[in-house]
PDB file of C-alpha atoms in Angstrom:
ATOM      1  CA  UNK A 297       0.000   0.000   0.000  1.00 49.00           C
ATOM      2  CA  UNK A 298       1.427   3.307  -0.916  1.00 54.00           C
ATOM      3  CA  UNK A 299       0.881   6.904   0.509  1.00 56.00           C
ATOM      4  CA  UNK A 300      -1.141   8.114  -2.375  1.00 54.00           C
ATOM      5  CA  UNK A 301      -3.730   5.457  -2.366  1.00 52.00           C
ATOM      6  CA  UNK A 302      -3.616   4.665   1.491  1.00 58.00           C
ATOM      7  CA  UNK A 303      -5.932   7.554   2.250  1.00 67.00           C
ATOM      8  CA  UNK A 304      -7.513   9.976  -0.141  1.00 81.00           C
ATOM      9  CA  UNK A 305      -6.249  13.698   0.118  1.00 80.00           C
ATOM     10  CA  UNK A 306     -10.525  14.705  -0.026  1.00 84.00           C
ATOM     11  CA  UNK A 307     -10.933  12.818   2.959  1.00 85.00           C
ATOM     12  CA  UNK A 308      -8.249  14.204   4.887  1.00 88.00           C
ATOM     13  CA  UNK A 309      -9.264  17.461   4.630  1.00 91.00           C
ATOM     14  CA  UNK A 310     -12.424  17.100   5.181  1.00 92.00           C
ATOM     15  CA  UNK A 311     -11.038  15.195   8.792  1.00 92.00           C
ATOM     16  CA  UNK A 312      -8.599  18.415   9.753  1.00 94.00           C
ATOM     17  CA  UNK A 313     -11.715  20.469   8.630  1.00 94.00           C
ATOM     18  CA  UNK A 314     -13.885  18.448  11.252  1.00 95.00           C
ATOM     19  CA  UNK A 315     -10.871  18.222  14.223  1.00 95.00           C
ATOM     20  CA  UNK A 316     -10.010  22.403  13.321  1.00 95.00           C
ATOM     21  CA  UNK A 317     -14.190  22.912  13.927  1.00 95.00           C
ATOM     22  CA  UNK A 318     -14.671  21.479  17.181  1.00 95.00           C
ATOM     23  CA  UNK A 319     -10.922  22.687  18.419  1.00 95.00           C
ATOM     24  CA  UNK A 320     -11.625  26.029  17.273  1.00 94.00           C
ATOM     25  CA  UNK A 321     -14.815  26.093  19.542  1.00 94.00           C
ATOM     26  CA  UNK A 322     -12.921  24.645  22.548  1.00 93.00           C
ATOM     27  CA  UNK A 323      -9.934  26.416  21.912  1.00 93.00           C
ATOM     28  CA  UNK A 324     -10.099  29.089  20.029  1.00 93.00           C
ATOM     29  CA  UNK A 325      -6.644  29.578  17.405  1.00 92.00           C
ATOM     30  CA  UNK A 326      -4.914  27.784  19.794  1.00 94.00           C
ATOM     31  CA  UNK A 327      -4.355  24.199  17.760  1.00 95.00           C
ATOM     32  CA  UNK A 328      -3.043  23.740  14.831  1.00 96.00           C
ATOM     33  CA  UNK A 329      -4.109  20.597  13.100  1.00 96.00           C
ATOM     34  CA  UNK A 330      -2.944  19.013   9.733  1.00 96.00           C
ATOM     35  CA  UNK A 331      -2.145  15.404   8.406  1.00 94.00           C
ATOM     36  CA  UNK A 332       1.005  14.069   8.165  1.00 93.00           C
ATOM     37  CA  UNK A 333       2.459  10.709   6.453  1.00 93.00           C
ATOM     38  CA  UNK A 334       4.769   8.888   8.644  1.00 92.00           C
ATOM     39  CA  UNK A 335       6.863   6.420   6.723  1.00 91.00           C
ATOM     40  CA  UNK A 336       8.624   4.083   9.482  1.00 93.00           C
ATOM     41  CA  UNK A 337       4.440   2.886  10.120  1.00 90.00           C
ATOM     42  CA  UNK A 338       3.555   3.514   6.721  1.00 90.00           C
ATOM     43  CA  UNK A 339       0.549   5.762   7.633  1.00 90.00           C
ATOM     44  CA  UNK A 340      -0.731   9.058   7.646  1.00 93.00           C
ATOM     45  CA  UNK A 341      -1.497  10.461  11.130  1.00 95.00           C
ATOM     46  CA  UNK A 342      -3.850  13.706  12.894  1.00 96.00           C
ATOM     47  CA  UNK A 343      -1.584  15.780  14.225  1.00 97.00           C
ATOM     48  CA  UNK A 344      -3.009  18.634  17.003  1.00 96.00           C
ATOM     49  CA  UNK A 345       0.131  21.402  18.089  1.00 96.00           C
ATOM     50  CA  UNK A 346      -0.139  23.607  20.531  1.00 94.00           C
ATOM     51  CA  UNK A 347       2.075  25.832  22.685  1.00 92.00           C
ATOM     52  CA  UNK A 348       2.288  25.531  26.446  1.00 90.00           C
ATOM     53  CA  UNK A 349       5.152  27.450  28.358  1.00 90.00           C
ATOM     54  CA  UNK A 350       7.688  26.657  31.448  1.00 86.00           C
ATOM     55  CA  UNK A 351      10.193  28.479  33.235  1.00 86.00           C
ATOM     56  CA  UNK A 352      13.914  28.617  31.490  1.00 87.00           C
ATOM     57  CA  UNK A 353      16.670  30.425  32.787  1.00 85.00           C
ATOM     58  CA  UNK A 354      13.914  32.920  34.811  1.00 84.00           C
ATOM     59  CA  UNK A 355      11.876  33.748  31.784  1.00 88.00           C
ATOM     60  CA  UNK A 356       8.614  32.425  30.089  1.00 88.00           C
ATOM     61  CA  UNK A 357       9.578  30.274  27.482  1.00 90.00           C
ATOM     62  CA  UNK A 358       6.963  28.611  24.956  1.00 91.00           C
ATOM     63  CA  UNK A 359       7.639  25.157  23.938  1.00 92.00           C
ATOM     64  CA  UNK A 360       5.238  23.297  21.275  1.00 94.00           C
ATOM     65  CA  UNK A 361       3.433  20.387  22.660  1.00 91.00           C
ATOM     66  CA  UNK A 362       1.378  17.548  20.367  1.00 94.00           C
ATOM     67  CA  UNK A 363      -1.074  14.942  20.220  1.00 95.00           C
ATOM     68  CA  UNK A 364      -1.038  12.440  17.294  1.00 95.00           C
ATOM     69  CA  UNK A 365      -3.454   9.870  16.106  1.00 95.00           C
ATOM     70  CA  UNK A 366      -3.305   7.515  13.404  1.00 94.00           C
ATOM     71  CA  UNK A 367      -5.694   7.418  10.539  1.00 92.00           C
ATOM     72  CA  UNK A 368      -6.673   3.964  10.184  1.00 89.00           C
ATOM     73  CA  UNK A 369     -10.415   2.800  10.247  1.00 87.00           C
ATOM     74  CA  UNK A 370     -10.368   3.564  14.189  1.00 90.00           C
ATOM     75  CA  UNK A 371      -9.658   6.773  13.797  1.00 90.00           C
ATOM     76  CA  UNK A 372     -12.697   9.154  15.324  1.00 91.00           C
ATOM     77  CA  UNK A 373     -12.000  13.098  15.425  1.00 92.00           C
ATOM     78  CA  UNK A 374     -14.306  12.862  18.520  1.00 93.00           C
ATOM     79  CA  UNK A 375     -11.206  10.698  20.131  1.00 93.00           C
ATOM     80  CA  UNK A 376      -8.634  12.976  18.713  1.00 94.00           C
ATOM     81  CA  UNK A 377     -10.229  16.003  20.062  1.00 95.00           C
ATOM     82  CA  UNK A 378     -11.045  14.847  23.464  1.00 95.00           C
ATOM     83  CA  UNK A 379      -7.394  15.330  24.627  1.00 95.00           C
ATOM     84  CA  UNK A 380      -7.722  19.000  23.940  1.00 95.00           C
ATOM     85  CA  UNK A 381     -10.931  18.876  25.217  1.00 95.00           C
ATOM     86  CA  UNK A 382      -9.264  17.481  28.859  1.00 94.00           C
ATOM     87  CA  UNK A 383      -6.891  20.397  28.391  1.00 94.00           C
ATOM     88  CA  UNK A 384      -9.480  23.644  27.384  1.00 94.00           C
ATOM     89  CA  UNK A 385      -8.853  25.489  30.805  1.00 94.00           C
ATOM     90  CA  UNK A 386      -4.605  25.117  30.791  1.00 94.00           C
ATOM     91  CA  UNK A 387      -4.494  25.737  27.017  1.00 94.00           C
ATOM     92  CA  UNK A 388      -6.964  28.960  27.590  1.00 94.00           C
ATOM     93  CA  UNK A 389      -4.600  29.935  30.654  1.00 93.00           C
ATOM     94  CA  UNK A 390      -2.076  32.929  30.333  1.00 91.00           C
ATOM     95  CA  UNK A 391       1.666  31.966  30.424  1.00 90.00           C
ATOM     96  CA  UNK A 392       2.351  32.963  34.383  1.00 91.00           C
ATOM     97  CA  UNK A 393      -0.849  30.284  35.127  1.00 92.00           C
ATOM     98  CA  UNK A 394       0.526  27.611  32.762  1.00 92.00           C
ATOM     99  CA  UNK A 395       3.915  27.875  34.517  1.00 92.00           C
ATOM    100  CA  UNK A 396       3.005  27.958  37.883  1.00 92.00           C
ATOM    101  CA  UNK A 397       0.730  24.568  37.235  1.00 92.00           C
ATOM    102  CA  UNK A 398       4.021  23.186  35.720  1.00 91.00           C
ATOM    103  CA  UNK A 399       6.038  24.007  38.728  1.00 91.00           C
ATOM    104  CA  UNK A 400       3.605  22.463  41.245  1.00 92.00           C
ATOM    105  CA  UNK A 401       3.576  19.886  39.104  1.00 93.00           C
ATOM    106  CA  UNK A 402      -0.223  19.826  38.137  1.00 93.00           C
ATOM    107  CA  UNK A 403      -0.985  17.852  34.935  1.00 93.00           C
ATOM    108  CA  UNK A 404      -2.645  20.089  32.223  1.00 93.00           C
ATOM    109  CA  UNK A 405      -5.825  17.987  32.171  1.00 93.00           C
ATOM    110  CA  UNK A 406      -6.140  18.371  36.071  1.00 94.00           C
ATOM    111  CA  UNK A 407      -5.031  22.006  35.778  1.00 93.00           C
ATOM    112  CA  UNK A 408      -8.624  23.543  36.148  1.00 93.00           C
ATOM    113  CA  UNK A 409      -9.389  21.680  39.572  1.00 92.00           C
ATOM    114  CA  UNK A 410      -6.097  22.996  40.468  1.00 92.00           C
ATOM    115  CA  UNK A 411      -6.730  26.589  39.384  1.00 92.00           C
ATOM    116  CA  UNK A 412     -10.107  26.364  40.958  1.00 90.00           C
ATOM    117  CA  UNK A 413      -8.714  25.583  44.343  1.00 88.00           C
ATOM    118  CA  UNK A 414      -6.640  28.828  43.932  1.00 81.00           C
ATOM    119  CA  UNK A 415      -9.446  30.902  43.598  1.00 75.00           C
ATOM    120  CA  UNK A 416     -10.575  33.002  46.408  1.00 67.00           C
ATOM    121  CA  UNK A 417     -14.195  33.343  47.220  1.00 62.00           C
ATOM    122  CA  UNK A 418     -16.119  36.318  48.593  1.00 59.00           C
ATOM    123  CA  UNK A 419     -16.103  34.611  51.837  1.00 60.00           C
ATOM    124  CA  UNK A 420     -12.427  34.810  51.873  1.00 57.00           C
ATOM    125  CA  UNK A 421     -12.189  38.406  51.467  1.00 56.00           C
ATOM    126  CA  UNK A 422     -14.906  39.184  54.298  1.00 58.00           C
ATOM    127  CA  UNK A 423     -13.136  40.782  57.143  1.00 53.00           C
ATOM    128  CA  UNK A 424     -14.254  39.660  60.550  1.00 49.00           C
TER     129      UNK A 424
END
């Protein structure tokens, strides 16, 4: 099987199209997602990038982080998409947030219980 007849270039796009539409509601610009043929498995595969940032050196620094799937006749953009979906509230985080979950080391699809817990409520501020 070879790469041109393994999976038709129509229905690829129209699979980024479907994985950019749901992303781009979740996540607004913040994945990029295209196809890609990987030769070692002779296949083509989703790939979903995105940047998340850490601490180098004393400054912000943003590193690219992503998610592949393989297109075979398992593949399901619903699958595909729910790892970004797990990830909405540290991928829609600023860089100081995304940092500071990295140095507590809070895993991005538990960062929004973490954030959450970081909050203060009304009842905090209340002077007695």
């Amino acid at each position: 099987m070879t790469k041109d007849n393994y999976l038709f270039e129509s229905t690829r796009e129209k699979a980024v199209r479907e994985a950019r539409a749901v992303l781009d509601f979740m996540v607004p610009g913040k994945v990029k997602v295209y196809c890609e043929w990987v030769e070692e498995a002779n296949a083509w595969y989703m790939v979903g990038e995105y940047q998340s940032y850490l601490n180098y050196a004393g400054k912000p620094k943003a590193v690219v982080t992503d998610k592949r799937e393989k297109m075979d006749r398992y593949y399901d953009v619903s699958v595909f998409t729910h790892f970004f979906k797990q990830r909405t509230a540290y991928m829609n985080a600023n860089y100081y947030w995304q940092i500071q979950a990295r140095e507590n080391n809070v895993h991005p699809a538990m960062f929004k219980e973490w954030f959450d817990s970081k909050k203060r409520t009304t009842s905090d501020m209340v002077s007695a």
